[in-house]
XYZ file of C-alpha atoms in Angstrom:
583
model
C 69.276 35.047 46.072
C 67.199 33.131 43.487
C 66.432 34.897 40.227
C 63.698 33.541 37.957
C 65.304 33.717 34.514
C 63.143 31.344 32.529
C 60.441 32.403 30.086
C 59.540 36.039 30.114
C 60.874 39.122 31.812
C 62.845 38.859 35.048
C 61.374 38.612 38.499
C 63.407 41.402 40.008
C 64.691 41.009 43.553
C 63.857 43.618 46.169
C 65.793 46.855 45.884
C 66.932 49.081 48.709
C 66.000 52.759 48.706
C 67.220 55.872 50.468
C 63.596 57.013 50.749
C 61.691 55.743 53.788
C 58.702 53.568 52.941
C 55.308 55.181 53.444
C 53.312 53.921 56.417
C 49.877 52.429 55.931
C 48.419 55.497 57.614
C 50.170 57.742 55.089
C 49.011 55.614 52.153
C 45.433 55.513 53.476
C 45.422 59.282 53.869
C 46.721 59.732 50.322
C 44.024 57.457 48.911
C 41.338 59.225 50.930
C 42.445 62.561 49.510
C 42.243 61.178 45.980
C 38.823 59.670 46.586
C 37.624 63.065 47.781
C 38.721 64.711 44.523
C 38.173 62.025 41.874
C 34.868 63.541 40.765
C 36.360 67.044 40.805
C 38.872 65.852 38.228
C 36.079 64.638 35.966
C 34.527 68.097 36.115
C 37.795 69.907 35.377
C 37.312 71.732 32.085
C 39.602 71.354 29.092
C 40.672 74.970 29.517
C 41.646 74.324 33.123
C 43.560 71.205 32.091
C 45.486 73.211 29.511
C 46.460 75.674 32.234
C 47.599 72.780 34.446
C 49.786 71.381 31.668
C 51.326 74.798 31.007
C 52.254 74.988 34.679
C 53.709 71.464 34.576
C 55.864 72.418 31.578
C 57.244 75.464 33.370
C 57.781 73.689 36.684
C 59.405 70.554 35.285
C 61.704 72.642 33.088
C 63.108 74.223 36.256
C 63.585 70.865 37.970
C 64.972 69.012 34.922
C 68.717 69.705 35.492
C 68.489 68.301 39.027
C 66.392 65.412 37.708
C 69.161 64.521 35.256
C 71.936 65.010 37.838
C 70.213 62.655 40.281
C 69.834 59.974 37.602
C 73.455 60.272 36.505
C 74.677 59.904 40.059
C 72.495 56.864 40.730
C 73.676 55.146 37.547
C 77.340 55.863 38.220
C 77.781 58.316 35.338
C 79.721 61.571 35.266
C 78.345 64.669 33.527
C 80.921 64.245 30.750
C 80.254 60.514 30.314
C 79.748 59.056 26.844
C 76.310 57.988 28.078
C 75.210 61.157 29.898
C 73.017 62.323 27.015
C 70.638 59.416 27.632
C 69.358 60.946 30.856
C 68.694 64.256 29.123
C 66.891 62.503 26.264
C 64.894 59.603 27.714
C 64.809 60.903 31.256
C 63.943 64.605 30.899
C 63.326 65.656 27.281
C 60.864 62.819 26.656
C 58.720 63.917 29.593
C 58.747 67.578 28.563
C 58.058 66.611 24.952
C 55.090 64.530 26.130
C 53.726 67.492 28.075
C 54.024 69.680 24.959
C 52.078 67.131 22.943
C 49.466 66.838 25.667
C 48.942 70.590 25.617
C 48.490 70.540 21.833
C 46.032 67.627 22.074
C 43.962 69.459 24.680
C 43.909 72.618 22.567
C 42.617 70.538 19.650
C 39.962 68.934 21.865
C 38.890 72.364 23.046
C 38.498 73.449 19.422
C 37.189 70.337 17.651
C 36.536 67.628 20.246
C 39.504 65.432 19.330
C 43.267 65.764 18.707
C 44.293 66.623 15.158
C 46.170 63.942 13.227
C 49.201 65.688 11.668
C 49.609 63.470 8.596
C 47.546 61.603 6.019
C 45.012 58.916 6.933
C 45.084 55.941 4.577
C 43.159 52.722 4.107
C 45.211 49.693 3.111
C 43.915 47.201 0.507
C 42.787 44.889 3.325
C 40.752 47.711 4.875
C 43.093 48.486 7.779
C 43.406 52.199 8.520
C 46.734 53.908 9.158
C 47.368 57.457 10.359
C 50.658 59.294 10.026
C 51.354 60.770 13.462
C 54.955 61.925 13.140
C 56.288 64.496 12.304
C 53.698 66.212 14.471
C 54.951 69.783 14.066
C 56.989 71.823 11.606
C 60.235 71.526 13.598
C 60.365 67.729 13.542
C 61.712 67.107 10.020
C 64.749 69.197 11.002
C 65.152 67.708 14.471
C 64.567 64.078 13.500
C 66.166 63.791 10.066
C 63.578 62.020 7.941
C 61.930 59.940 10.656
C 58.230 59.254 10.100
C 55.721 57.212 12.063
C 52.236 55.798 11.650
C 49.699 54.280 13.979
C 47.819 51.315 12.505
C 44.311 50.867 13.837
C 42.570 47.690 14.832
C 40.315 46.077 12.225
C 36.883 47.672 12.150
C 38.080 51.257 12.448
C 37.445 53.199 9.238
C 38.804 56.492 8.004
C 35.351 57.971 8.555
C 35.039 56.722 12.157
C 38.650 57.261 13.199
C 38.130 60.622 14.918
C 35.308 59.148 17.008
C 37.823 56.675 18.478
C 39.995 59.518 19.770
C 39.707 61.156 23.190
C 36.650 59.078 24.031
C 36.787 60.232 27.660
C 36.276 63.798 26.453
C 33.166 63.049 24.411
C 30.594 63.763 27.107
C 29.822 60.222 28.208
C 28.707 59.659 31.792
C 31.709 58.628 33.869
C 32.397 57.701 37.445
C 35.482 59.064 39.149
C 38.208 56.496 39.732
C 41.480 56.214 41.637
C 44.307 54.587 39.690
C 47.437 53.126 41.251
C 50.519 53.576 39.050
C 53.467 51.387 39.997
C 56.546 53.141 38.671
C 59.360 51.510 36.708
C 62.878 51.791 38.060
C 64.963 51.976 34.890
C 64.009 55.122 32.897
C 63.210 58.362 34.721
C 60.379 59.467 32.436
C 58.326 56.251 32.584
C 56.540 56.816 35.885
C 55.572 60.468 35.311
C 54.366 59.709 31.787
C 52.250 56.815 33.057
C 50.786 59.227 35.630
C 49.901 61.707 32.875
C 48.308 58.957 30.790
C 46.017 57.796 33.563
C 45.038 61.383 34.435
C 44.517 62.930 31.018
C 43.677 59.966 28.791
C 41.855 57.659 31.225
C 40.442 60.524 33.333
C 41.476 59.001 36.671
C 43.206 60.565 39.660
C 46.471 58.824 40.517
C 48.345 57.357 43.431
C 51.933 56.919 42.246
C 54.174 54.486 44.094
C 57.770 55.193 43.217
C 59.944 52.200 42.366
C 62.635 51.634 45.033
C 65.320 51.574 42.307
C 64.744 55.226 41.365
C 62.717 56.466 44.321
C 65.298 59.272 44.607
C 63.298 60.976 41.836
C 60.098 60.943 43.885
C 60.716 64.219 45.755
C 61.618 65.921 42.462
C 58.424 64.597 40.896
C 56.425 65.935 43.843
C 58.116 69.313 43.470
C 57.536 69.621 39.733
C 53.987 68.177 39.719
C 52.564 70.411 42.452
C 49.967 71.668 39.973
C 48.366 68.215 40.199
C 49.164 67.503 43.834
C 47.733 70.690 45.388
C 44.168 70.190 44.103
C 44.209 66.523 45.155
C 44.566 64.806 41.777
C 47.947 63.138 42.449
C 49.716 61.668 45.452
C 53.166 60.057 45.655
C 54.056 57.257 48.084
C 57.112 55.068 48.596
C 57.938 51.482 49.381
C 58.599 48.015 48.024
C 56.646 44.808 47.509
C 54.900 44.932 50.902
C 53.562 48.438 50.296
C 52.696 47.565 46.703
C 50.680 44.528 47.767
C 48.776 46.593 50.318
C 47.920 49.228 47.735
C 46.927 46.752 45.009
C 44.434 45.106 47.353
C 43.137 48.378 48.816
C 39.351 48.644 48.353
C 39.534 52.289 47.241
C 42.005 51.627 44.421
C 39.883 51.123 41.304
C 42.538 50.356 38.673
C 46.221 49.464 38.578
C 48.869 50.168 35.941
C 52.364 48.731 36.025
C 55.417 49.114 33.836
C 57.771 46.242 34.568
C 57.837 42.456 34.507
C 55.205 39.874 33.660
C 56.253 38.148 36.895
C 55.278 41.240 38.893
C 52.027 41.505 36.952
C 51.174 37.900 37.821
C 52.062 38.468 41.483
C 49.670 41.441 41.573
C 46.774 39.649 39.901
C 47.161 36.138 41.313
C 49.454 36.556 44.304
C 53.081 35.447 44.711
C 54.652 31.989 44.871
C 53.059 28.566 44.353
C 49.688 29.759 45.631
C 49.607 32.472 43.001
C 50.592 30.000 40.295
C 47.770 27.717 41.410
C 45.263 30.569 41.249
C 46.452 31.427 37.760
C 46.122 27.808 36.633
C 42.613 27.702 38.097
C 41.801 31.066 36.485
C 40.869 32.523 39.865
C 42.557 35.943 40.173
C 43.177 37.363 43.614
C 42.722 40.925 42.329
C 39.696 41.333 40.070
C 39.931 45.082 39.418
C 41.323 46.178 36.043
C 45.104 45.773 35.897
C 47.034 47.017 32.858
C 50.715 46.619 32.092
C 53.513 47.626 29.761
C 55.911 44.749 30.265
C 59.037 43.137 28.831
C 60.102 41.617 25.539
C 62.804 39.568 23.844
C 63.162 42.306 21.238
C 64.373 41.165 17.794
C 66.080 42.833 14.862
C 65.539 41.269 11.438
C 68.521 41.954 9.169
C 67.474 41.685 5.515
C 70.290 40.619 3.143
C 71.269 43.242 0.619
C 74.141 45.079 -1.082
C 75.581 46.601 2.089
C 78.757 48.620 1.658
C 81.524 48.800 4.244
C 80.085 52.122 5.443
C 76.664 50.494 5.743
C 78.093 47.689 7.858
C 79.904 50.132 10.134
C 76.810 52.326 10.540
C 74.430 49.468 11.276
C 76.903 47.881 13.697
C 76.818 51.154 15.674
C 73.039 51.102 15.369
C 72.788 47.576 16.788
C 75.260 48.276 19.585
C 73.386 51.441 20.531
C 70.155 49.469 20.839
C 71.830 47.384 23.538
C 74.089 49.920 25.257
C 71.366 52.506 25.876
C 70.723 52.605 29.633
C 73.268 49.791 30.046
C 70.777 47.343 28.541
C 68.175 47.894 31.268
C 65.406 48.599 28.762
C 62.433 46.480 27.751
C 63.056 47.684 24.170
C 66.753 46.740 24.051
C 67.632 44.385 21.203
C 68.000 40.808 22.452
C 68.065 38.690 19.278
C 69.598 39.673 15.922
C 68.143 37.516 13.130
C 70.257 36.978 9.987
C 70.121 34.928 6.792
C 72.493 32.014 7.273
C 74.009 32.268 3.795
C 74.253 36.044 3.480
C 77.817 36.849 2.521
C 77.822 39.940 4.739
C 76.647 38.141 7.860
C 80.085 37.594 9.347
C 81.415 41.044 8.305
C 78.455 42.640 10.123
C 79.170 40.565 13.234
C 82.830 41.513 13.043
C 81.960 45.206 12.836
C 79.613 44.759 15.779
C 82.365 43.118 17.813
C 84.684 46.023 17.051
C 82.097 48.519 18.282
C 81.441 46.558 21.472
C 85.148 46.224 22.201
C 85.525 50.021 22.230
C 82.503 50.827 24.387
C 83.174 51.679 28.047
C 81.371 49.237 30.297
C 78.684 50.473 32.646
C 77.595 50.071 36.237
C 75.270 47.104 36.708
C 72.867 49.185 38.765
C 69.667 47.206 38.278
C 68.846 44.542 40.906
C 69.635 40.978 39.924
C 71.628 41.899 36.814
C 74.673 39.799 37.657
C 72.604 36.708 38.404
C 70.602 37.081 35.178
C 73.791 37.604 33.215
C 75.328 34.466 34.700
C 72.281 32.394 33.762
C 72.875 33.256 30.100
C 76.578 32.516 30.397
C 75.845 29.178 32.014
C 73.771 28.277 28.958
C 76.319 29.775 26.513
C 79.805 29.687 28.049
C 81.367 30.522 24.668
C 79.738 33.957 24.564
C 81.902 36.869 23.398
C 82.564 39.336 26.244
C 83.951 42.833 25.824
C 85.210 45.192 28.504
C 85.677 45.117 32.234
C 83.830 42.674 34.447
C 84.196 43.545 38.118
C 82.079 44.244 41.184
C 80.618 47.338 39.536
C 80.469 46.580 35.798
C 79.272 43.865 33.467
C 80.877 43.363 30.036
C 79.049 43.873 26.770
C 78.222 40.385 25.569
C 77.268 38.827 22.242
C 76.083 35.221 21.969
C 76.471 34.508 18.244
C 75.053 31.674 16.158
C 72.395 30.451 18.558
C 70.648 27.468 16.965
C 67.229 28.688 15.790
C 65.866 25.153 16.093
C 66.468 25.155 19.854
C 63.165 26.839 20.553
C 63.594 26.643 24.328
C 66.967 28.392 24.343
C 67.155 31.025 27.065
C 68.042 33.647 24.439
C 64.654 33.148 22.784
C 62.442 32.657 25.829
C 63.863 35.096 28.365
C 64.490 38.828 28.501
C 68.081 39.313 29.673
C 67.568 42.877 30.948
C 71.312 43.456 31.141
C 74.269 44.101 28.820
C 73.760 41.038 26.612
C 72.213 40.059 23.305
C 72.304 37.131 20.861
C 72.393 36.383 17.150
C 70.736 33.554 15.256
C 70.376 32.542 11.631
C 67.629 31.164 9.409
C 67.998 29.174 6.207
C 66.044 30.296 3.157
C 66.269 29.889 -0.600
C 65.920 33.610 -1.315
C 65.399 36.949 0.412
C 61.605 36.883 0.220
C 61.493 33.425 1.775
C 63.915 34.608 4.467
C 61.709 37.578 5.353
C 58.695 35.291 5.649
C 60.621 32.858 7.870
C 62.014 35.682 10.013
C 58.506 37.047 10.603
C 57.244 33.613 11.606
C 60.251 33.093 13.896
C 59.740 36.447 15.601
C 56.011 35.896 16.005
C 56.100 32.288 17.120
C 59.456 31.609 18.790
C 60.482 34.792 20.601
C 58.799 35.771 23.855
C 56.844 39.021 23.937
C 55.162 41.411 21.510
C 56.447 44.862 22.475
C 58.792 45.947 19.671
C 60.803 44.727 16.685
C 63.177 46.370 14.192
C 63.823 45.546 10.516
C 66.985 46.692 8.715
C 66.630 46.671 4.937
C 68.822 48.416 2.362
C 67.038 50.910 0.054
C 68.417 49.089 -2.984
C 66.698 45.931 -1.768
C 63.404 47.788 -1.605
C 63.705 48.600 -5.318
C 62.989 44.918 -5.918
C 59.185 44.809 -6.008
C 59.055 41.310 -4.504
C 61.195 42.323 -1.517
C 59.265 45.568 -1.068
C 56.011 43.597 -1.059
C 57.471 41.110 1.436
C 58.458 43.957 3.788
C 54.994 45.486 3.520
C 53.470 42.103 4.278
C 55.893 41.637 7.184
C 54.778 44.910 8.766
C 51.168 43.792 8.455
C 51.796 40.321 9.888
C 54.185 41.111 12.738
C 52.433 40.905 16.094
C 54.372 43.659 17.842
C 53.177 46.933 19.330
C 55.962 48.954 17.672
C 57.840 48.152 14.474
C 60.898 50.108 13.351
C 61.981 50.079 9.715
C 65.663 51.082 9.544
C 65.298 52.804 12.904
C 65.402 51.266 16.352
C 61.806 50.538 17.313
C 62.703 51.568 20.853
C 62.707 55.171 19.631
C 58.933 54.866 19.527
C 59.035 55.210 23.291
C 60.124 58.855 23.032
C 58.033 60.086 20.088
C 54.829 60.463 22.091
C 52.355 60.600 19.219
C 53.046 56.913 18.698
C 51.610 54.296 21.010
C 53.857 52.315 23.339
C 52.783 48.901 24.514
C 52.185 45.311 23.481
C 50.349 44.075 20.424
C 46.696 43.768 21.486
C 45.168 40.451 22.464
C 46.904 39.296 25.650
C 44.694 38.469 28.600
C 45.724 38.248 32.252
C 46.375 34.502 31.962
C 49.047 34.957 29.269
C 50.040 38.574 29.679
C 53.444 38.511 27.899
C 54.306 42.161 27.035
C 51.102 43.624 28.458
C 47.541 44.589 27.685
C 47.407 48.333 27.085
C 49.312 51.247 25.598
C 50.708 54.481 27.021
C 52.017 57.771 25.532
C 49.591 57.897 22.547
C 49.122 61.678 22.773
C 46.536 61.629 19.963
C 44.397 59.511 22.309
C 43.475 56.649 19.964
C 41.262 54.130 21.751
C 41.657 51.329 19.187
C 45.289 51.285 18.038
C 46.954 48.069 16.946
C 50.595 48.990 16.354
C 52.937 51.885 15.617
C 55.380 51.780 12.698
C 58.506 53.943 12.433
C 60.290 54.601 9.124
C 63.816 56.005 9.109
C 66.628 56.386 6.584
C 68.865 53.341 6.267
C 71.885 55.614 6.658
C 71.075 59.295 6.919
C 73.379 62.279 6.373
C 73.654 62.739 10.153
C 74.090 59.927 12.627
C 71.285 60.007 15.239
C 72.625 61.603 18.424
C 71.568 58.631 20.560
C 74.105 56.366 18.811
C 76.942 55.453 21.174
C 79.545 57.052 18.916
C 77.721 60.396 19.265
C 78.065 60.637 23.041
C 80.127 63.845 23.026
C 77.552 65.540 20.819
C 74.570 64.144 22.727
C 75.531 65.526 26.122
C 75.701 69.035 24.581
C 72.740 68.679 22.245
C 70.047 67.264 24.506
C 70.155 70.050 27.129
C 69.579 72.468 24.241
C 66.667 70.365 23.036
C 65.198 70.490 26.520
C 65.349 74.286 26.554
C 63.874 74.294 23.041
C 60.969 72.091 24.195
C 60.089 74.507 26.980
C 59.623 77.317 24.448
C 59.992 76.151 20.810
C 61.274 78.720 18.347
C 62.975 78.712 14.949
C 65.436 81.206 16.440
C 66.883 78.380 18.557
C 67.294 76.032 15.612
C 70.660 77.279 14.214
C 72.417 76.587 17.507
C 70.820 73.135 17.723
C 71.837 72.263 14.168
C 75.383 73.490 14.716
C 75.716 71.374 17.853
C 74.252 68.328 16.102
C 76.896 68.612 13.388
C 79.953 69.876 15.228
C 79.298 69.097 18.889
């Protein structure tokens, strides 16, 4: 089996599935049903949509425990696993949380024509508008421990015109009903359903969802819990691999396509596979001319800013960095792939040593995603001196750190290629001072690393008391060409917040798609966002429950959060807080 591991996200090999592929007759019938109801969906009132979402919340809440159990089984995890909380958080809670936000947005639209922005709207000195979108409700400061988030708008949007860029498909313009094909991702259980909701409620299109063979086992549960959309003909679910996907992408009654996955798959959809597809791309002659959007991969960086880090800081941030990789066994497009450090920082090696200690204690995980072993080996072939921690056998891959990659080797696989497995790298930059280092790190991330999906910056609060460093960080946020930026908090958390956007930095076209050309989630329905920025405490009083060293707490806490999300109440908060502290 040949795995394309150069430049970009992987080209994943075909995956087997326990679900029988849909026949062409079945797929045609599903599309015909959607075509028959696409205009009905346009005419569905906001009040009726609110009622649909309320039903989805109730129905998915009932299915959620089985949803989580199926994911755990497929990923080789026991209910009491250190990693079990992930499936409650990213797999189930995130979807229910998104539905709650969608309901609130629709209620706001019903009242005022657009979703309400929960925080202040500001205009930066350069004229760019930012809107604080998280916390989005009164519970969030308690649940998320100081985390805040903004959405930065594209140039040209003003504070006065911002609301007119929200929920544009609800502003009475003449529309034509459309059928969207959503090609599900196989790694995180909530991705496919949330993409379905985005196309339906934000883009106003009925949806044909093709489950990914890797997690097609969730398809029947999705059909069960989304009957409120299936019964009236607004959603259909089909199954299959590349052959079925190709048929659907080229179907004349599919108007738009959305994919979460690899740039290689995106190119195969738009231009066709193999050398012929590459030739079409070079000639700028796409095979599929309908609109195709994607949320794709990334070589996600973390910029470590030198500062007066204590031993506790080093230990905390080592757990933070390890958690960014270990989540979902590294099969995330937002997993950290390159840690950037100042070459002469005295704490560089102590941080790496702490990170090695964390990795050495982490249980290894099943390499469940297709092609993982071959991708992993390609990195090892390029860096045979990589540090490996834990068991490597037929089931598991070790946690792996490739330290001190030469930043001048711009074509190194660590910089050009998303590993999409249990591996990340570290590199260093020379600079005369911290401000110069920040500037060089921003340029390196923008120019040398593949993709524009997400990036994280770790900077000590004492460093930010230096006005020059604080100004350099502010300038870095403005200059970084990434769709999500995390300051002292893993940018990947932006995936679960919902009110933030999730997707690439705008500007990619189909001929150089990189991390994609659209956003999802975005429950406040901004039509002209540029990036989302998360701000968290450098080291808060409570360790976030998604850290790997909080696994025992997480598997107890997240089921409670799921029940809370179904029916939020302050009466449930004491039990949640107690569990978050004591487990």
